[in-house]
Amino acid sequence: MRPVRVILNSKSPLINTPAWLALQDHFELVKKTHMLDLFEQDEQRFSRYSIQFKDMLLDYSKNRVTDETLGLLFDLARQQQVEEWRDRMFSGEKINTTEGRAVLHTALRNRSNKPVYVDGENVMPGINAELEKMRIFSEKVRSGSWKGYTGKAISDVVNIGIGGSDLGPNMVSRALSPYAKDHFNVHFVSTVDGMQIQQMLRDLNPESTLFVVASKTFTTQETMTNALTAKQWFLEHVGEHGKSSEDAIRRHFVAVSTNEAAVSGFGIDPENMFRFWDWVGGRYSLWSAVGLASILYIGMDNFIKMLEGAHEMDEHFQSAPLEKNIPVILAMLGIWYGNFFGAESSAILPYDHNLRMLPAYLEQADMESNGKSVDREGRQATYSTGKIIWGAEGINGQHAFYQLLHQGTRLIPADFIASVQFPVCIRDHCNILASNFLAQTEALMRGRTMEETREQLREAGIDPDEAETRLPHMVFEGNQPSNSIVLKKLTPRALGRLIAMYEHKIFVQGIVWNLNSYDQWGVELGKNLTKNILEEFETKRDLYPHDSSTHGLINWFRQNREDLR
Ligand code: F6P
C-alpha cells in the first residue's frame, strides 16, 4: 500500500465562523431572488450600488445582493481582518510566509515617496534609482541616440520572458498602443515552441533590434532557451559584419532580473541589467523593471502616469471604508458567488480591443495567487478558493461562448469592461460597440420570460403550435450577475487604476480565504518532472519510473521522432 500522500489532519475553521454561517443562512433565504425584482423594488438601485472613482465607474447593481447581503459580506471581510492584513502588506511585513518575503509591488508605484521599510531598509531610494536608470536608457533608445552595432537606431524591441515577465508588459503595451512611438515596435516571445521565435526573428533586422531578457530568477527554462536562441541568431549576423561580439551584445541585449550572477553568466553586462527585488512577485512585477519593454514602447512619462494611477487606487484601497471600497466590493461579490452559489468561474469581458490581453493577464494574477487548497496555517481549505478566471474580448465572445452565459446551466459572474471614449471611432463602430456592451449586461440580468417570448413569437406571426414548441428554447432565465467597469478613456492612469483594482481584489479574497496569495508552489512539480523527461530524451534512455500512461506517451514521441531513438 502506498503511503498517504497528504497529511492534513486539521481543517481551516472558516466555514464554521459566525460571519460565514450568517451568510450561509442568508443565502438560503435569498438564493432564488431575481435581480429584476430587486430593480423594480428600488429605483435608486443603480445610484446606491455604483461608485465613481476618478474617471472610472463601477456599477455593481446587477448583482444578486441586497443591503443585507452586502452587510454580511463586509462582516466577513472584517472578521477575516482584511484591513489589518492590508496594512501589514503595505508596511512591508513579510506576509508571504512560505518564502519569507514582503509583498511590496505597491512600493514600486508609491508616488508619495513615503519611506517603506523591509528589514529596516527604506526601499524607496532603490526603486527611484531604478526608475531613473530606465528613464535614461529608454530615452536614449527612443531618441535614436542608443546605436546598434552597425550604428543604426533601434526600431524593434523583443521582450523574452514568460508568465509575469511576459503577460504584464505585453498586456500594458497592447492596452496603451495609442501612446506608442511611431515606427517603433515591441514583440513578445514567451513559448519555448521554436515556431514563435523563429517567425519573429525572420522579420527582424539584428542591426536595429534590442532584446530585453526578463526573468526574475533568470533560470526559467523557456526564457533562457529563447534568450540563447536569440543570442545565437544575433551573433551569426554580427559575425557576418566582422564586429566584436562583446560590444554588439552590449548594445543589443539587456536583462531585467533579481539574479545578477546569472545575468553575467549569460553574457549580459551588469551595466545593462535593470534590477528588482524578491518582494516583487512575478505576477505583480509589471510596475518594476519588468515593465521595461512597455516603457520603451510607450515612453517613461506614460509609464509613470500608469504608476500614478495605480497609486491612486492603492490610496483608495487603504482609505475607503469597506462599504465604499472598490476592490473590497468586487472581492466580496466574488466570494458570494464562488462560496455560496457555487460558481466555479468568473469571466473577464473587455469591450475594448486594446484590453484584449487583460483576461490572460488576470488568469495568472488571480489563479496563480489564489489557486491554493491549504490555508496560511497549513490546514486544509474546506471551501472553494480561487475561481477559474477566463474571458476574451466581449464582442467576439458574443458570437462564440455567450450562449452558455445566457442559457447554460452554470452561474458565471462576469466583469464587463469598457471605455467610453475610443482612440479610433470610424463611422458608427463606437456606438455599435458601446450598445452591445450595454445590451449584454441588461440581457443577462433581465432575461426573457415565457410570456414575453410567447408575445414576441405571436408578433412575428409564428404559427401558435410552432411557437409553443419553440418557446422553452427561447426563454432566458436571466439573473446572471455582472459588474460594469467603465473607464472614461483607456489612458495610462486609468490602466494603472484598473490593474491595481484587480490586484487588491485578489488580495482581499486571499485574506478572506486565509491563503498565502504570494507563493506558487504548485508550479514546481511539473518543472521537476520536465527535467527528468528531458534527460531521458537527451540520453535516449529510460532513467526514471513513470506510470504506464506517461511511459507510453514518451515512447510514442520516440517512435515518431527519429532523433529521440
Ligand atoms: O513558473 C511560474 C513562474 O514562476 C511565475 O510565477 C513567473 O511569473 C514566471 O514563472 C516567470 O518567472 P521568471 O520571471 O523567474 O522567469
mmCIF file of N, CA and C and ligand atoms in Angstrom, residues 161-166 214-220 223 276 281-283 285 290 364 368 520 523-524 527, ligand 1:
data_model
loop_
_atom_site.group_PDB
_atom_site.id
_atom_site.type_symbol
_atom_site.label_atom_id
_atom_site.label_comp_id
_atom_site.label_asym_id
_atom_site.label_seq_id
_atom_site.Cartn_x
_atom_site.Cartn_y
_atom_site.Cartn_z
ATOM 1 N N GLY A 161 10.482 36.566 -22.167
ATOM 2 C CA GLY A 161 10.089 36.269 -20.788
ATOM 3 C C GLY A 161 8.832 35.417 -20.819
ATOM 4 N N ILE A 162 8.408 34.959 -19.677
ATOM 5 C CA ILE A 162 7.187 34.141 -19.633
ATOM 6 C C ILE A 162 6.452 34.435 -18.329
ATOM 7 N N GLY A 163 5.181 34.075 -18.264
ATOM 8 C CA GLY A 163 4.400 34.345 -17.042
ATOM 9 C C GLY A 163 4.368 35.845 -16.790
ATOM 10 N N GLY A 164 4.610 36.219 -15.566
ATOM 11 C CA GLY A 164 4.574 37.632 -15.211
ATOM 12 C C GLY A 164 5.611 38.454 -15.960
ATOM 13 N N SER A 165 6.662 37.813 -16.428
ATOM 14 C CA SER A 165 7.711 38.541 -17.157
ATOM 15 C C SER A 165 7.363 38.703 -18.629
ATOM 16 N N ASP A 166 6.161 38.292 -18.972
ATOM 17 C CA ASP A 166 5.670 38.447 -20.340
ATOM 18 C C ASP A 166 4.290 39.104 -20.340
ATOM 19 N N ALA A 214 13.792 39.170 -19.761
ATOM 20 C CA ALA A 214 13.131 39.479 -18.487
ATOM 21 C C ALA A 214 12.838 38.196 -17.728
ATOM 22 N N SER A 215 13.478 38.034 -16.605
ATOM 23 C CA SER A 215 13.208 36.861 -15.770
ATOM 24 C C SER A 215 13.643 37.175 -14.349
ATOM 25 N N LYS A 216 12.696 37.072 -13.451
ATOM 26 C CA LYS A 216 13.024 37.354 -12.046
ATOM 27 C C LYS A 216 14.172 36.443 -11.599
ATOM 28 N N THR A 217 14.044 35.169 -11.898
ATOM 29 C CA THR A 217 15.044 34.201 -11.426
ATOM 30 C C THR A 217 16.222 34.067 -12.379
ATOM 31 N N PHE A 218 16.027 34.347 -13.627
ATOM 32 C CA PHE A 218 16.980 34.134 -14.713
ATOM 33 C C PHE A 218 17.389 32.666 -14.809
ATOM 34 N N THR A 219 16.482 31.805 -14.442
ATOM 35 C CA THR A 219 16.732 30.370 -14.570
ATOM 36 C C THR A 219 15.562 29.695 -15.296
ATOM 37 N N THR A 220 14.539 30.448 -15.630
ATOM 38 C CA THR A 220 13.341 29.839 -16.219
ATOM 39 C C THR A 220 13.677 29.214 -17.572
ATOM 40 N N THR A 223 12.506 30.823 -20.942
ATOM 41 C CA THR A 223 13.122 32.124 -21.215
ATOM 42 C C THR A 223 14.593 31.980 -21.561
ATOM 43 N N PHE A 276 15.178 44.352 -9.899
ATOM 44 C CA PHE A 276 14.073 44.481 -8.950
ATOM 45 C C PHE A 276 14.344 43.532 -7.798
ATOM 46 N N GLY A 281 6.462 39.946 -6.548
ATOM 47 C CA GLY A 281 6.068 38.654 -7.122
ATOM 48 C C GLY A 281 6.040 38.752 -8.648
ATOM 49 N N GLY A 282 6.372 37.666 -9.325
ATOM 50 C CA GLY A 282 6.412 37.688 -10.792
ATOM 51 C C GLY A 282 5.135 38.231 -11.397
ATOM 52 N N ARG A 283 3.980 37.793 -10.879
ATOM 53 C CA ARG A 283 2.703 38.210 -11.472
ATOM 54 C C ARG A 283 2.290 39.616 -11.035
ATOM 55 N N SER A 285 4.748 42.082 -11.230
ATOM 56 C CA SER A 285 6.015 42.769 -11.487
ATOM 57 C C SER A 285 5.963 43.801 -12.610
ATOM 58 N N VAL A 290 10.486 44.961 -14.911
ATOM 59 C CA VAL A 290 9.849 44.023 -15.852
ATOM 60 C C VAL A 290 9.012 44.797 -16.882
ATOM 61 N N GLN A 364 -3.398 34.687 -14.818
ATOM 62 C CA GLN A 364 -2.212 34.411 -13.986
ATOM 63 C C GLN A 364 -2.320 35.120 -12.631
ATOM 64 N N GLU A 368 -2.830 32.061 -10.146
ATOM 65 C CA GLU A 368 -1.552 31.684 -9.529
ATOM 66 C C GLU A 368 -1.502 32.188 -8.083
ATOM 67 N N GLN A 520 3.767 30.183 -5.012
ATOM 68 C CA GLN A 520 3.221 29.429 -6.163
ATOM 69 C C GLN A 520 3.902 28.078 -6.244
ATOM 70 N N VAL A 523 3.603 25.285 -9.130
ATOM 71 C CA VAL A 523 4.228 25.244 -10.460
ATOM 72 C C VAL A 523 5.497 24.393 -10.458
ATOM 73 N N GLU A 524 5.894 23.906 -9.257
ATOM 74 C CA GLU A 524 7.205 23.253 -9.143
ATOM 75 C C GLU A 524 7.252 21.839 -9.716
ATOM 76 N N LYS A 527 7.716 21.289 -13.334
ATOM 77 C CA LYS A 527 9.058 21.709 -13.776
ATOM 78 C C LYS A 527 10.068 20.605 -13.485
HETATM 79 O O1 F6P B 1 6.507 29.117 -13.086
HETATM 80 C C1 F6P B 1 5.734 30.180 -12.674
HETATM 81 C C2 F6P B 1 6.540 31.452 -12.606
HETATM 82 O O2 F6P B 1 7.470 31.395 -11.598
HETATM 83 C C3 F6P B 1 5.662 32.683 -12.447
HETATM 84 O O3 F6P B 1 5.311 32.922 -11.138
HETATM 85 C C4 F6P B 1 6.512 33.744 -13.048
HETATM 86 O O4 F6P B 1 5.794 34.897 -13.387
HETATM 87 C C5 F6P B 1 7.064 33.017 -14.246
HETATM 88 O O5 F6P B 1 7.226 31.673 -13.830
HETATM 89 C C6 F6P B 1 8.360 33.537 -14.796
HETATM 90 O O6 F6P B 1 9.380 33.506 -13.847
HETATM 91 P P1 F6P B 1 10.706 34.301 -14.062
HETATM 92 O O7 F6P B 1 10.395 35.751 -14.143
HETATM 93 O O8 F6P B 1 11.583 33.973 -12.896
HETATM 94 O O9 F6P B 1 11.340 33.828 -15.360
#
